[in-house]
Coordinates of C-alpha atoms in Angstrom, one line a residue:
Chain L
A22 CA 0.0 0.0 0.1
I23 CA 1.2 3.5 -0.7
Q24 CA 2.1 5.5 2.4
V25 CA 1.9 9.2 2.6
T26 CA 3.9 11.2 5.2
Q27 CA 2.7 14.7 5.9
S28 CA 4.5 17.4 7.8
P29 CA 4.5 19.2 10.0
S30 CA 1.7 17.9 12.2
S31 CA 0.9 21.3 13.4
L32 CA 2.2 24.8 13.0
S33 CA 1.5 28.3 14.5
A34 CA 1.5 31.3 12.2
S35 CA 0.2 34.8 12.1
V36 CA -2.1 36.5 9.7
G37 CA -0.2 37.5 6.6
D38 CA 2.5 34.8 7.0
R39 CA 3.4 32.4 4.2
V40 CA 2.8 28.8 5.1
T41 CA 4.1 25.6 3.6
I42 CA 3.0 22.0 4.2
T43 CA 4.6 19.0 2.6
C44 CA 3.6 15.4 1.7
R45 CA 5.9 12.6 0.7
A46 CA 4.7 9.5 -0.9
S47 CA 6.3 6.1 -0.5
Q48 CA 6.4 5.6 -4.3
D49 CA 5.9 7.6 -7.5
I50 CA 2.3 8.8 -7.7
R51 CA 2.7 11.0 -10.7
S52 CA 0.4 14.0 -9.9
D53 CA -2.4 12.0 -8.3
L54 CA -2.6 14.1 -5.2
G55 CA -5.1 16.6 -3.8
W56 CA -5.0 19.0 -0.8
Y57 CA -8.0 19.5 1.4
Q58 CA -9.0 21.9 4.1
Q59 CA -11.1 20.8 7.0
K60 CA -12.8 22.8 9.7
P61 CA -14.3 21.4 12.9
G62 CA -17.5 19.5 12.3
K63 CA -17.4 19.9 8.6
A64 CA -16.5 17.6 5.7
P65 CA -13.2 18.3 4.0
K66 CA -13.1 20.9 1.2
L67 CA -11.0 20.4 -1.9
L68 CA -8.4 23.2 -2.5
I69 CA -5.9 21.7 -5.0
Y70 CA -6.3 18.8 -7.4
A71 CA -3.8 17.0 -9.6
A72 CA -1.0 18.3 -7.4
S73 CA -1.1 21.9 -8.7
S74 CA -4.5 22.8 -10.1
L75 CA -6.6 25.3 -8.1
Q76 CA -10.2 24.1 -7.5
S77 CA -12.9 26.4 -8.7
G78 CA -13.8 29.0 -6.1
V79 CA -10.6 28.6 -4.0
P80 CA -8.6 31.9 -3.4
P81 CA -5.3 32.1 -5.5
R82 CA -3.3 32.5 -2.2
F83 CA -3.5 28.7 -2.1
S84 CA -1.0 26.9 -4.4
G85 CA 0.2 23.4 -4.8
S86 CA 3.4 22.0 -6.4
G87 CA 5.3 18.8 -6.9
S88 CA 5.0 15.5 -8.7
G89 CA 6.4 11.9 -8.2
T90 CA 7.0 11.6 -4.5
D91 CA 7.2 15.1 -3.1
F92 CA 4.4 17.6 -2.8
T93 CA 3.8 21.0 -1.3
L94 CA 0.8 23.1 -0.3
S95 CA 1.6 26.8 0.1
I96 CA -0.6 29.6 1.4
S97 CA 1.0 32.9 0.3
S98 CA -0.6 35.2 2.9
L99 CA -2.5 33.5 5.7
Q100 CA -6.0 34.8 6.4
P101 CA -8.1 34.4 9.5
E102 CA -10.4 31.9 7.7
D103 CA -7.5 29.7 6.8
F104 CA -7.0 28.5 10.3
A105 CA -7.9 24.9 9.9
T106 CA -6.5 21.4 9.4
Y107 CA -5.1 20.4 6.0
Y108 CA -4.8 17.0 4.5
C109 CA -3.2 15.6 1.3
L110 CA -4.8 12.7 -0.4
Q111 CA -3.4 10.3 -3.1
D112 CA -5.5 8.3 -5.4
Y113 CA -2.8 6.8 -7.7
N114 CA -4.4 3.4 -7.2
Y115 CA -7.9 4.7 -7.5
P116 CA -10.2 3.8 -5.9
L117 CA -7.8 3.0 -3.0
Y118 CA -6.8 6.2 -1.2
T119 CA -4.3 7.3 1.3
F120 CA -4.7 10.5 3.4
G121 CA -1.8 12.3 5.0
Q122 CA -1.8 12.5 8.8
G123 CA -3.0 16.2 8.7
T124 CA -1.5 19.5 9.6
K125 CA -3.3 21.8 12.0
V126 CA -2.7 25.4 11.4
E127 CA -3.2 27.6 14.5
I128 CA -3.0 31.2 15.3
K129 CA 0.2 32.4 16.8
Chain G
E19 CA -27.4 19.7 -7.0
V20 CA -25.4 16.8 -5.7
Q21 CA -26.3 15.4 -2.3
L22 CA -25.0 12.6 -0.3
L23 CA -26.7 11.8 3.0
E24 CA -25.6 9.2 5.4
S25 CA -27.7 7.6 7.9
G26 CA -27.6 4.5 10.4
G27 CA -25.0 5.7 12.8
G28 CA -25.4 5.3 16.6
L29 CA -24.3 3.6 19.8
V30 CA -23.4 0.0 19.6
Q31 CA -21.6 -2.4 21.9
P32 CA -18.2 -4.0 21.2
G33 CA -18.7 -7.0 19.0
G34 CA -22.0 -5.7 17.6
S35 CA -23.1 -4.7 14.1
L36 CA -24.4 -1.7 12.3
R37 CA -25.3 -0.8 8.8
L38 CA -24.7 2.6 7.4
S39 CA -26.6 3.9 4.3
C40 CA -25.7 6.7 1.9
A41 CA -28.5 8.1 -0.2
V42 CA -27.1 9.8 -3.4
S43 CA -28.8 12.4 -5.6
G44 CA -27.8 14.8 -8.3
F45 CA -25.3 12.7 -10.1
T46 CA -25.1 9.4 -11.9
F47 CA -24.4 7.0 -9.1
T48 CA -22.6 4.4 -11.2
T49 CA -20.3 6.6 -13.0
Y50 CA -17.6 6.7 -10.4
A51 CA -16.4 4.6 -7.6
M52 CA -18.0 5.4 -4.2
S53 CA -16.1 5.3 -0.9
W54 CA -16.4 5.4 2.9
V55 CA -14.0 7.5 4.8
R56 CA -13.9 7.8 8.6
Q57 CA -12.6 10.2 11.2
A58 CA -12.1 9.2 14.9
P59 CA -12.7 11.8 17.4
G60 CA -9.8 14.4 17.3
K61 CA -7.9 12.3 14.7
G62 CA -7.2 12.4 10.9
L63 CA -9.1 11.1 8.0
E64 CA -8.9 7.3 7.2
W65 CA -10.1 5.7 4.0
V66 CA -12.2 2.7 4.9
S67 CA -13.7 1.1 1.7
S68 CA -14.5 1.6 -2.0
M69 CA -16.7 0.0 -4.6
S70 CA -15.8 0.4 -8.2
A71 CA -18.1 2.2 -10.7
N72 CA -19.4 -1.0 -12.2
G73 CA -19.9 -2.5 -8.8
R74 CA -17.9 -5.6 -9.4
S75 CA -14.9 -4.8 -7.3
T76 CA -14.6 -3.8 -3.7
F77 CA -11.6 -2.6 -1.7
Y78 CA -11.0 -2.3 2.0
A79 CA -8.4 -0.8 4.4
D80 CA -6.5 -3.5 6.3
S81 CA -8.1 -2.2 9.6
V82 CA -11.6 -3.2 8.5
K83 CA -10.9 -6.2 6.1
G84 CA -13.0 -9.2 7.0
R85 CA -15.3 -7.2 9.3
F86 CA -16.9 -4.6 6.9
T87 CA -18.7 -5.0 3.7
I88 CA -19.5 -2.4 1.2
S89 CA -22.5 -2.8 -1.2
R90 CA -24.9 -0.7 -3.2
D91 CA -28.4 -0.8 -4.6
S92 CA -28.4 1.1 -7.9
S93 CA -32.1 1.1 -8.2
K94 CA -32.2 3.2 -4.9
N95 CA -29.0 5.2 -5.6
T96 CA -27.8 4.0 -2.1
L97 CA -24.5 2.9 -0.9
Y98 CA -24.1 0.8 2.2
L99 CA -21.4 -0.2 4.7
Q100 CA -22.2 -3.3 6.8
M101 CA -20.0 -3.2 9.9
N102 CA -19.6 -6.3 12.0
S103 CA -17.4 -7.3 15.0
L104 CA -17.2 -3.6 15.9
R105 CA -14.4 -2.5 18.2
A106 CA -13.9 0.7 20.2
E107 CA -11.3 1.9 17.6
D108 CA -14.1 1.9 15.0
T109 CA -15.7 4.8 16.8
A110 CA -15.7 7.7 14.3
V111 CA -17.7 10.0 12.0
Y112 CA -18.3 8.0 8.8
Y113 CA -18.4 9.9 5.6
C114 CA -19.8 8.7 2.3
A115 CA -17.7 10.2 -0.6
C116 CA -17.1 10.2 -4.3
L117 CA -13.5 11.3 -4.9
V118 CA -11.6 11.5 -8.3
I119 CA -8.7 13.8 -7.8
A120 CA -7.8 14.2 -11.5
V121 CA -11.2 15.3 -12.7
P122 CA -11.8 16.6 -10.1
I123 CA -14.8 15.0 -8.5
N124 CA -15.2 15.8 -4.8
Y125 CA -18.6 14.9 -3.2
W126 CA -19.0 14.3 0.6
G127 CA -21.9 13.7 2.8
P128 CA -22.1 15.5 6.2
G129 CA -21.2 12.2 8.0
T130 CA -22.8 9.9 10.6
L131 CA -21.4 9.3 14.0
V132 CA -20.7 5.6 15.1
T133 CA -19.9 5.1 18.7
V134 CA -18.7 1.6 19.9
S135 CA -18.9 1.4 23.6
S136 CA -20.3 -0.7 26.4

């Protein structure tokens, strides 16, 4: 099974900061990776698909990069509504999936 | 409008059984694989099980293999998850989802809580 390692598990940042979260897959997964934002009590929201494509309606301060085994989610200027937990998800072996462990973004 | 709505969650004793349902509307139920994803209290997301678009193949996480069974009734546009031999560690919110990252397709239900406790 494909493993995905996400880091960091949590981070503290201020409004306006640039934030970077990474995911590393245990094998080459091409660009079959998405990034999700989850707020308490809600289903996850898709931000980035196919590693670097911005989902419709998502602010352009969110961006994704990478392919193969190493991927990055960046938030260029953190806004108050961005404090949440972020997950990566791979579906290289669709419909078998692996989520990253999650990164909780907290207010500094 | 696409809607996925789970039902069937609740409190069950260890060793017990529960069947979850997911009623789907607003898209062709058999076009894509359908899945169950769970989230234990305060923990991350965990993929549980999927059924292929044609319904012929099923897939399970190692943590539930042999205990959970995914199925569907296409005439009712409903996905099911039969959960047997439940354990405390199965306590979680269970989401029904249709996820295809490349397209992208990203549909989730609001989730249903399953609590396994004596």
